[in-house]
CSV table of C-alpha atoms in Angstrom, one decimal:
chain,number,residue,atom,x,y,z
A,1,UNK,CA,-81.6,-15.1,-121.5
A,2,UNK,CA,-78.5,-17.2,-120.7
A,3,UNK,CA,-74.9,-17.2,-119.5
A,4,UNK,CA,-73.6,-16.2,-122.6
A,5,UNK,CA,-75.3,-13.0,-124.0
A,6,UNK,CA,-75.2,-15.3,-127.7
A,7,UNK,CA,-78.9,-14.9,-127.1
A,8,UNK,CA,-79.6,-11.7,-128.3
A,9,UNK,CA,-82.1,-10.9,-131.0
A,10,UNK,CA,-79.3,-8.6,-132.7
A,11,UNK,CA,-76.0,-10.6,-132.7
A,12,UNK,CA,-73.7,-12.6,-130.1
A,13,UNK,CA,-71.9,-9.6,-128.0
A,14,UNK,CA,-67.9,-10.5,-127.9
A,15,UNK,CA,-65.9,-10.2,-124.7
A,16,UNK,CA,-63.3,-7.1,-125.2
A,17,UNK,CA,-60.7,-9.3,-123.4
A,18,UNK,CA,-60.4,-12.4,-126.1
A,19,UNK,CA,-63.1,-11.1,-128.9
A,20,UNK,CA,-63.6,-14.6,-129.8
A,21,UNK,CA,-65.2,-15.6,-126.7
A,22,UNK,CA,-68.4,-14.9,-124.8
A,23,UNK,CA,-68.8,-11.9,-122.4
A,24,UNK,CA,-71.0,-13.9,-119.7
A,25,UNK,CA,-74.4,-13.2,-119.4
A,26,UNK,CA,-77.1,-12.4,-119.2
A,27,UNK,CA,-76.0,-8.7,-118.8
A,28,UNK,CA,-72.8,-9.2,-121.2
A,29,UNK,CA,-73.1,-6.3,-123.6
A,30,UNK,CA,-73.1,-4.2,-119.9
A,31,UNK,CA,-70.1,-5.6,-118.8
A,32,UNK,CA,-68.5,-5.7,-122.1
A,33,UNK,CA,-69.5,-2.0,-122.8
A,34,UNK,CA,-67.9,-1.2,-119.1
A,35,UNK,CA,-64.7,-3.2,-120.1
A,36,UNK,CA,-64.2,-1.9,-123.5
A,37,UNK,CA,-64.6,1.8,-122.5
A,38,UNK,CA,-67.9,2.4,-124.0
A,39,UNK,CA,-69.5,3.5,-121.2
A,40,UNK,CA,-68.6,4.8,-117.6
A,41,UNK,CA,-71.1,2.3,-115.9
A,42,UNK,CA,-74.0,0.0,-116.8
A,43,UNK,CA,-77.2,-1.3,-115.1
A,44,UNK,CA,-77.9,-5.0,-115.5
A,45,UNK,CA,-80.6,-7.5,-114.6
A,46,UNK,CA,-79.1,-10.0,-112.1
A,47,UNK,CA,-81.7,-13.3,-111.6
A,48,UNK,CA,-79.2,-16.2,-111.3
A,49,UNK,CA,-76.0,-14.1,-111.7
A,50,UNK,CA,-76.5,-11.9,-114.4
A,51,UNK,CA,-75.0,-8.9,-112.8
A,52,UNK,CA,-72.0,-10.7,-111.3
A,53,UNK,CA,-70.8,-13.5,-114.2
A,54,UNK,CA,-70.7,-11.0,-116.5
A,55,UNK,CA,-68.7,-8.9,-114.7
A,56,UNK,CA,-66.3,-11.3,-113.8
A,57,UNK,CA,-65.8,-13.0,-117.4
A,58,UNK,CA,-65.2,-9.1,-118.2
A,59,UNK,CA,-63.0,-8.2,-115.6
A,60,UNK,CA,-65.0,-5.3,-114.3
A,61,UNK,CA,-66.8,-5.0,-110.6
A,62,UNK,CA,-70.5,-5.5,-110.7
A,63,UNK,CA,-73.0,-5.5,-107.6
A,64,UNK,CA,-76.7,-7.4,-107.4
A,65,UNK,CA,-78.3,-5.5,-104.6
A,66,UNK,CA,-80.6,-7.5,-102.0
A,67,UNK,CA,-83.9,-8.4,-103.1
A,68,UNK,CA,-86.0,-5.2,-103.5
A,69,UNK,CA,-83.1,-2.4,-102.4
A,70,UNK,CA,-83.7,-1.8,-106.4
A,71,UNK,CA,-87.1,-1.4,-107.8
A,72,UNK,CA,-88.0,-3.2,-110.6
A,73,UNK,CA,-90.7,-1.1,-112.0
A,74,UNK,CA,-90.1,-0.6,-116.1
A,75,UNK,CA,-87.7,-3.9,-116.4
A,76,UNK,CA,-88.7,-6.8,-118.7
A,77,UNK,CA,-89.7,-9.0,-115.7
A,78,UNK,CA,-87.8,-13.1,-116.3
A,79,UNK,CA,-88.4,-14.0,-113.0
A,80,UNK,CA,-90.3,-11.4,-110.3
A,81,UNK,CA,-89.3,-13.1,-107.3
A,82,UNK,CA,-85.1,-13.4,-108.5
A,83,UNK,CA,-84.9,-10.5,-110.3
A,84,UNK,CA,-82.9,-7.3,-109.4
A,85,UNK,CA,-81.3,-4.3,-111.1
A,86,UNK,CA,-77.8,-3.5,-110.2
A,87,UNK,CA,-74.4,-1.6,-111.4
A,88,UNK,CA,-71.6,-2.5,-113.4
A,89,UNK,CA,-68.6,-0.2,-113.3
A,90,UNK,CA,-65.1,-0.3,-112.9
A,91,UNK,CA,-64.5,-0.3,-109.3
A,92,UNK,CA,-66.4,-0.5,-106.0
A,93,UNK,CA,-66.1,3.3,-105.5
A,94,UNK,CA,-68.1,4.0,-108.6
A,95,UNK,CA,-70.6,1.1,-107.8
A,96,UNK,CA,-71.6,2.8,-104.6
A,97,UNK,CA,-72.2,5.6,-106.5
A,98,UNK,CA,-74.4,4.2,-109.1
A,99,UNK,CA,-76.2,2.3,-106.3
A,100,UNK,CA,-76.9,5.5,-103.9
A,101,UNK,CA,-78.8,6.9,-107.2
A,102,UNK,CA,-80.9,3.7,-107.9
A,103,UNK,CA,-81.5,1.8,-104.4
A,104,UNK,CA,-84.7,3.4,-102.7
A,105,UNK,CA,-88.7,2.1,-102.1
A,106,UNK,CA,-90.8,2.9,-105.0
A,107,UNK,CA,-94.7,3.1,-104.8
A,108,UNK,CA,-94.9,1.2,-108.1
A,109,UNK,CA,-93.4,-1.9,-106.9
A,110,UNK,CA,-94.9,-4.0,-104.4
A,111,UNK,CA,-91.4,-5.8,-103.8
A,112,UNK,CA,-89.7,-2.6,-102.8
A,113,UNK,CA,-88.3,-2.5,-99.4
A,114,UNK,CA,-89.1,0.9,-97.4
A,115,UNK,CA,-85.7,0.6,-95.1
A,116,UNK,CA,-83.8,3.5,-95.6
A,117,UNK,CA,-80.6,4.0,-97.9
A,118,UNK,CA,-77.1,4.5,-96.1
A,119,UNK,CA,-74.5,6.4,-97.9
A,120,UNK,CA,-72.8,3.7,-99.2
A,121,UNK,CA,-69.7,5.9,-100.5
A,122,UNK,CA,-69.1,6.7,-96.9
A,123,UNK,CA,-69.0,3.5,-96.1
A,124,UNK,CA,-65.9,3.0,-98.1
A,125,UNK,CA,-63.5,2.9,-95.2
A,126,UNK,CA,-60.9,1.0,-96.6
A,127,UNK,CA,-60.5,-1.0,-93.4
A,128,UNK,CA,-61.7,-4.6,-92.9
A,129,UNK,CA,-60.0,-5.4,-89.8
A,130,UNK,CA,-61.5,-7.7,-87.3
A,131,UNK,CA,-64.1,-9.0,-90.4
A,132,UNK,CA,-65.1,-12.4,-90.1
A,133,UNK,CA,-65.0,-13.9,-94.0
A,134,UNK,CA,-66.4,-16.7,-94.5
A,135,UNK,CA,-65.3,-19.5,-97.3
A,136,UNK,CA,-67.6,-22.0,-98.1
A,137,UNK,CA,-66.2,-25.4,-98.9
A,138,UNK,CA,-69.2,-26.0,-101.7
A,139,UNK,CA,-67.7,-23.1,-103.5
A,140,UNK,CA,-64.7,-25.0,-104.5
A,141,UNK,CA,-65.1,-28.5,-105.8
A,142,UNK,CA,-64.1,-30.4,-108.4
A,143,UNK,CA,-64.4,-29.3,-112.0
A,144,UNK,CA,-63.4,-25.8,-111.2
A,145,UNK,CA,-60.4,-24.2,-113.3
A,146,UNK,CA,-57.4,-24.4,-111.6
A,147,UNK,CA,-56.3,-20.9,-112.9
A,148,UNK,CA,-59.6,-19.6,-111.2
A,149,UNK,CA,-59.1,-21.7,-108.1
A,150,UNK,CA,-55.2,-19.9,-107.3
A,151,UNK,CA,-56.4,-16.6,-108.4
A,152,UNK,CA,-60.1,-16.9,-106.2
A,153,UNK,CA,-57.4,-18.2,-103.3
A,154,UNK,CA,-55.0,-15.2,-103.2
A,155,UNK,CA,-57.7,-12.9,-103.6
A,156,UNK,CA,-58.8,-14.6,-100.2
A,157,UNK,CA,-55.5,-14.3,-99.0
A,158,UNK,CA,-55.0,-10.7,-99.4
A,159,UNK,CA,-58.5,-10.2,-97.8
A,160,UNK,CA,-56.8,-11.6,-94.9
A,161,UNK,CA,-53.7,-9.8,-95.1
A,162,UNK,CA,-55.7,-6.8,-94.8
A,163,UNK,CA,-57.3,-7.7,-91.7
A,164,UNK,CA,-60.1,-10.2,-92.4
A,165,UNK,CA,-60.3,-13.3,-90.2
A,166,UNK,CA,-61.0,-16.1,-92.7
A,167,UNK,CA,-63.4,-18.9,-91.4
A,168,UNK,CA,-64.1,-22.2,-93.2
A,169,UNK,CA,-68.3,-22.4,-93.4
A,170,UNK,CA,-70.1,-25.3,-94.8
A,171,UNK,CA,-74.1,-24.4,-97.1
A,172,UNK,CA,-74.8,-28.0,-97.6
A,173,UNK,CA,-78.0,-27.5,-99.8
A,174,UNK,CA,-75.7,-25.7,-102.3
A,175,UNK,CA,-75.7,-28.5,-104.4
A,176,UNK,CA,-79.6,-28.1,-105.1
A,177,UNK,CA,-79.4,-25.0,-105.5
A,178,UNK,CA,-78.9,-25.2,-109.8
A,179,UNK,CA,-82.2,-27.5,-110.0
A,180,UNK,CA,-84.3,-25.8,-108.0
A,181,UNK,CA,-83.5,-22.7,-109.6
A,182,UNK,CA,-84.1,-24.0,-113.1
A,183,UNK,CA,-87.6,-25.3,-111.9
A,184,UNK,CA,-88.3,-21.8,-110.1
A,185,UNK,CA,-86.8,-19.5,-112.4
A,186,UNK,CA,-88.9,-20.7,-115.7
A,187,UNK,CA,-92.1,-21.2,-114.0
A,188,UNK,CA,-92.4,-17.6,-113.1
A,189,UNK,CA,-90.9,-16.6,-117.0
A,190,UNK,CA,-93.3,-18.7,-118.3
A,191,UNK,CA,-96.0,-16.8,-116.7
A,192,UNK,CA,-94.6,-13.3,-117.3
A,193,UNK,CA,-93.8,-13.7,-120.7
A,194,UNK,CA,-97.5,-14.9,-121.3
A,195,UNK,CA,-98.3,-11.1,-121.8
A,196,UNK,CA,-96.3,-10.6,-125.3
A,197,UNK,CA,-99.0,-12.2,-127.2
A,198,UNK,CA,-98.5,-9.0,-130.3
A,199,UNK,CA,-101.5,-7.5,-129.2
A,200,UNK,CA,-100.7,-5.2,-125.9
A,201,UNK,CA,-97.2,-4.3,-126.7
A,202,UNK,CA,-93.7,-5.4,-128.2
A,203,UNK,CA,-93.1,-7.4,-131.0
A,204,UNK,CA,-96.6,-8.1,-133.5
A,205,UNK,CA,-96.6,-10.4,-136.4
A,206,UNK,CA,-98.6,-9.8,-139.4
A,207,UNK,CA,-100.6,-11.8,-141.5
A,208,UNK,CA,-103.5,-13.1,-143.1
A,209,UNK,CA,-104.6,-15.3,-140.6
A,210,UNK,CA,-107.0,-14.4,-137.7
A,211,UNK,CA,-106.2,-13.4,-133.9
A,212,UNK,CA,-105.3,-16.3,-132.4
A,213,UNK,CA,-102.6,-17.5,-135.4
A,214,UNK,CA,-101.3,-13.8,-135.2
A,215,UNK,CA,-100.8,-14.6,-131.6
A,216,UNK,CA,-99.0,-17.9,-132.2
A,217,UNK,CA,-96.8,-16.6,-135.0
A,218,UNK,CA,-95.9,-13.2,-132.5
A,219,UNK,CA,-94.2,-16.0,-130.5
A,220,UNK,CA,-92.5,-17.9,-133.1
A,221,UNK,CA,-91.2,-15.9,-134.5
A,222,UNK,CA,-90.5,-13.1,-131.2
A,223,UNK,CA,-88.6,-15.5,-129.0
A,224,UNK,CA,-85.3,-17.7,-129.9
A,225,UNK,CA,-85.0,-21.0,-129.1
A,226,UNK,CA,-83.2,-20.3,-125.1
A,227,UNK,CA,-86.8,-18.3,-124.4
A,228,UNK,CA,-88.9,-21.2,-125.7
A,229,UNK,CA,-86.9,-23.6,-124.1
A,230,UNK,CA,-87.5,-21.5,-120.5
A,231,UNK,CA,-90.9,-21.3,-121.3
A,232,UNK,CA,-91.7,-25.3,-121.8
A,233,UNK,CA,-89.7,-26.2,-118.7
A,234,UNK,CA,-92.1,-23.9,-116.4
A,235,UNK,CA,-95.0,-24.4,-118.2
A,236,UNK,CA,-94.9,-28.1,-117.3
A,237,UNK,CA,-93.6,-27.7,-114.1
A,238,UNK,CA,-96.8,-25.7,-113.4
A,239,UNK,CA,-99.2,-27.9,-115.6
A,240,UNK,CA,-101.5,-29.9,-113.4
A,241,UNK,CA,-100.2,-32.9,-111.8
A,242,UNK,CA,-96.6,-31.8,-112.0
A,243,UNK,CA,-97.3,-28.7,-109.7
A,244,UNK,CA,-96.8,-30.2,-106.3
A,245,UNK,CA,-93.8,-32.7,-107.7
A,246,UNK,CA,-92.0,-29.7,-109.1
A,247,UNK,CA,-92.6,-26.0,-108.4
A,248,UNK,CA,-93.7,-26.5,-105.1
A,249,UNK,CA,-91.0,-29.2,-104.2
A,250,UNK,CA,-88.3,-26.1,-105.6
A,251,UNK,CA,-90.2,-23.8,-103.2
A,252,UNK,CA,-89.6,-25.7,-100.0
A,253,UNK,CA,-86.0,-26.1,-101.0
A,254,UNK,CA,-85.1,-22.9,-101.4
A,255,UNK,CA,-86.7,-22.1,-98.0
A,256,UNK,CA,-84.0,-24.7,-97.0
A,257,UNK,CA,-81.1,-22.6,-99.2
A,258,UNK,CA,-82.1,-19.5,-97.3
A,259,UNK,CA,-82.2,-21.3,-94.1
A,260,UNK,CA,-78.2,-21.9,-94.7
A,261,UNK,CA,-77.1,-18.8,-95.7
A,262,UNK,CA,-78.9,-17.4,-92.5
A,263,UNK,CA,-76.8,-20.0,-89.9
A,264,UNK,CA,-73.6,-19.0,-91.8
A,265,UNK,CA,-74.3,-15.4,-90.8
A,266,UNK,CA,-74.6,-16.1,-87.4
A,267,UNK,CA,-71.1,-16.8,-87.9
A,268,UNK,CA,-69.4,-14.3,-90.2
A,269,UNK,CA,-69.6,-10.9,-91.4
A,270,UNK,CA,-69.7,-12.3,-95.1
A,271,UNK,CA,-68.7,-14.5,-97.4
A,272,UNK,CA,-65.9,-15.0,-100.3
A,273,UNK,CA,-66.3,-17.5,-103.4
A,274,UNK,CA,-65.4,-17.8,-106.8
A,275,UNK,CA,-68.3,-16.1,-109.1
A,276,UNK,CA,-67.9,-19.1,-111.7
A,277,UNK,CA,-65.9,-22.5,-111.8
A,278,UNK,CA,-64.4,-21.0,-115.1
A,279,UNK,CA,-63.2,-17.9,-117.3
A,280,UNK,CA,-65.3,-16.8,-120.7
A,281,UNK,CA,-65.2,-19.3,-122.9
A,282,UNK,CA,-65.1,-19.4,-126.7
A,283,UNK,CA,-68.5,-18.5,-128.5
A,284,UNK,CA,-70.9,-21.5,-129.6
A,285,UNK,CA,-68.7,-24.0,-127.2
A,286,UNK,CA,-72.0,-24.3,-125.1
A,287,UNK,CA,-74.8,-23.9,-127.0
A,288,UNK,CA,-75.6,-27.3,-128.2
A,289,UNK,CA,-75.5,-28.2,-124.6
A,290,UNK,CA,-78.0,-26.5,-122.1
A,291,UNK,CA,-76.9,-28.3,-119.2
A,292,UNK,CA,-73.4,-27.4,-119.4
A,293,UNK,CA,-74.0,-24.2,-120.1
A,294,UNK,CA,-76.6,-23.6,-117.0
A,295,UNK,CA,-73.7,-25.3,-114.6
A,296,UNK,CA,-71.8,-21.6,-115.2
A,297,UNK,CA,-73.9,-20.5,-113.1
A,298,UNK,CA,-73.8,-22.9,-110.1
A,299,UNK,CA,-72.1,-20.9,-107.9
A,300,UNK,CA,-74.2,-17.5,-107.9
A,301,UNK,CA,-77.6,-19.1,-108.3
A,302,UNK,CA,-78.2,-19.5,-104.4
A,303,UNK,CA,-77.6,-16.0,-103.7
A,304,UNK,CA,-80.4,-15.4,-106.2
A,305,UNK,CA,-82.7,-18.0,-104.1
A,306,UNK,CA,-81.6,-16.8,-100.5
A,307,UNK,CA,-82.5,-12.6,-102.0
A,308,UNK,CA,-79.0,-11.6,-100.8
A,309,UNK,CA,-76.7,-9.1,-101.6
A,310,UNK,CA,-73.2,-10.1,-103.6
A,311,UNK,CA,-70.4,-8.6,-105.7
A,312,UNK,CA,-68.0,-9.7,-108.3
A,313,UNK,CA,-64.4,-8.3,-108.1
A,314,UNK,CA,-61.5,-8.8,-110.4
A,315,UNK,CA,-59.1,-10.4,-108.7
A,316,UNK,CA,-56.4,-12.2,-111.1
A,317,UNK,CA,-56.7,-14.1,-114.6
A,318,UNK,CA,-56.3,-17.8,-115.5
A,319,UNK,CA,-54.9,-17.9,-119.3
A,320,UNK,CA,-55.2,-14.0,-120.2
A,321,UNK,CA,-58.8,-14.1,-119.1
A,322,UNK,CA,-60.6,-12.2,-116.1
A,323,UNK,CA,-61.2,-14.1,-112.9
A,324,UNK,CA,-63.6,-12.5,-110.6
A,325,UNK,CA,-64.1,-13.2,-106.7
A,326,UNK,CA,-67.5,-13.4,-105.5
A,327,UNK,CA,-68.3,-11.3,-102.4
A,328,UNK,CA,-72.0,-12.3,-100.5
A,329,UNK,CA,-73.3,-10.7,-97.6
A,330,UNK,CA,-76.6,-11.2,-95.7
A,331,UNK,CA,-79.9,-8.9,-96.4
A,332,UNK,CA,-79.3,-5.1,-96.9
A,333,UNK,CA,-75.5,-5.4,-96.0
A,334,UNK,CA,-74.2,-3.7,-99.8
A,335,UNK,CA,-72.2,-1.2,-97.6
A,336,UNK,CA,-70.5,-3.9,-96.0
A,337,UNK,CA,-69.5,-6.0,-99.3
A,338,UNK,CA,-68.8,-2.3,-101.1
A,339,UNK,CA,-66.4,-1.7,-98.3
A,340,UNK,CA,-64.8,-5.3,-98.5
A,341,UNK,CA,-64.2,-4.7,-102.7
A,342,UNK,CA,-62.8,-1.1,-102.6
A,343,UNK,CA,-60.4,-1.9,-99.4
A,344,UNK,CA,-58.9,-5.2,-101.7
A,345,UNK,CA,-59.1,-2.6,-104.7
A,346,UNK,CA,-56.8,-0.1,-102.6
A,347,UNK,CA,-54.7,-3.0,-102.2
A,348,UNK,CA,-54.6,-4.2,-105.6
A,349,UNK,CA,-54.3,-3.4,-109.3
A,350,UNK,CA,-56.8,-6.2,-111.3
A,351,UNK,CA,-59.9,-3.7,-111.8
A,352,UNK,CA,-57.4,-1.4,-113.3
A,353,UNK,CA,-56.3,-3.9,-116.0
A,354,UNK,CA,-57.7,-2.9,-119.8
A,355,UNK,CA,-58.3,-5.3,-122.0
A,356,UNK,CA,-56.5,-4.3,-126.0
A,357,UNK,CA,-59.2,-3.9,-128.0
């Protein structure tokens, strides 16, 4: 778990692009295999912008599907009701592809939508004219980068070179968005990961001692410090007395987040952002320091909240380090955003940059 894939129960997984830094995360040995060349394409877990941070701290594309487009049947479950499996792949050309094979309603999960899948590589017109883009003025306050502010901004600007009509929007409740999901988010992980207790499945410790001190010592020693930390957060937010003052108080806020994603698209076709406030930065800066390292995530979280679609597309660098611009649509509109990201990939030459490793 985390924004930095330093996590891991292996080793910290390096960004190809400055190996002394973090690849993003949670999905950053994905991206990083993308980037490096290891692989052709990657599937990663998106629940607060797993799919799309990573991507974008990697300088590959990377696409979190709407809420249930992907079933979720077989994954490690974090958080059921964020969670979703996407691609990670060089372009938007080889996303669509990835997508067409995965997207689809599966019997053995009861999240899966049943709407039926479009050919999303058709869909790859290369022409946006006439789109109505939306930038939200959240998206770009204080404290961001200004390397990732210029690049975010041209990226916008070329959109609108190539026909996209560029809209200032306002989400107002974007600023709650990083609280209630870190009230949300580890209430539902506390729960899942109640079931790796050694004796089911996974990871078993081994001693001398009877069931329930197996049981304890399975968790010790079977999840680092991040996974405890998730756990203790939603466990009291769900402990009795706290419920209604917490959990349920997150609940009716995000109903509020979705609420303002759903007026914006009343307005315009989709939306274009920055997918972080800055580039990778160098292992161990941020582990000391939850909070700063959870604020990474501030601007993909509400996508996450809202169930939407959204992309991250390489569009520039700020001090020899990938920037990526975040594309967000409204429910079940991939083909749209995949159309958007392949017609500024015609136009541009970022997703083909390699990093020297």
């Amino acid at each position: 778990m985390g924004s930095s894939t330093e996590n891991s129960a292996f080793f910290p997984t390096r960004n190809p692009w400055d190996t002394g830094r973090v690849p993003g995360g949670s999905s950053g040995g994905s991206a990083a295999a993308v980037s490096a060349g290891a692989a052709p394409f990657a599937l990663g877990t998106d629940t607060g912008g797993s799919i799309r941070q990573p991507a974008s701290f990697c300088g590959v594309t990377g696409l979190k599907p709407t809420y249930g487009r992907v079933s979720r049947y077989g994954l490690v479950a974090y958080a059921s009701s964020l969670d979703q499996v996407g691609p990670i792949a060089r372009d938007a050309a080889d996303c669509a592809l990835i997508l067409q094979s995965i997207a689809g309603h599966d019997s053995r999960d009861a999240t899966s939508l049943p709407d039926a899948v479009p050919d999303y590589s058709a869909a790859l017109t290369g022409d946006i004219s006439g789109l109505r883009l939306g930038v939200p003025s959240e998206y770009f306050a204080e404290g961001m980068d200004a390397g990732v502010r210029a690049a975010v901004t041209a990226a916008i600007d070329q959109l609108a070179a190539l026909g996209a009509e560029i809209r200032e929007v306002s989400l107002p409740t974007t600023q709650y968005a990083l609280a209630c999901y870190y009230i949300i988010a580890p209430s539902e992980c506390s729960a899942n990961l109640a079931r790796y207790d050694g004796v089911k499945y996974g990871y078993s410790h081994q001693g001398d001692g009877d069931m329930w001190e197996a049981m304890e010592r399975t968790r010790q020693h079977g999840f680092g410090p991040e996974v405890k930390r998730r756990i203790m957060l939603g466990a009291f937010a769900l402990s009795s007395g706290y419920y209604d003052a917490y959990y349920h108080k997150a609940q009716q806020v995000r109903t509020l987040i979705r609420q303002d994603f759903a007026h914006v698209f009343e307005e315009v076709d989709a939306l274009a952002a920055p997918v972080s406030p800055v580039v990778a930065f160098p292992i161990g800066e941020r582990t000391d320091d939850p909070v700063r390292m959870y604020l990474v995530d501030v601007y993909t979280l509400p996508v996450n909240m809202a169930g939407l679609p959204a992309m991250s597309v390489p569009c520039g660098f700020s001090n020899g380090l990938p920037v990526g611009l975040q594309l967000i649509g409204p429910h079940l509109s991939e083909d749209r955003l995949l159309n958007i990201a392949h017609t500024y990939q015609q136009a541009t030459e970022w997703h083909r940059e390699r990093p020297g490793i």
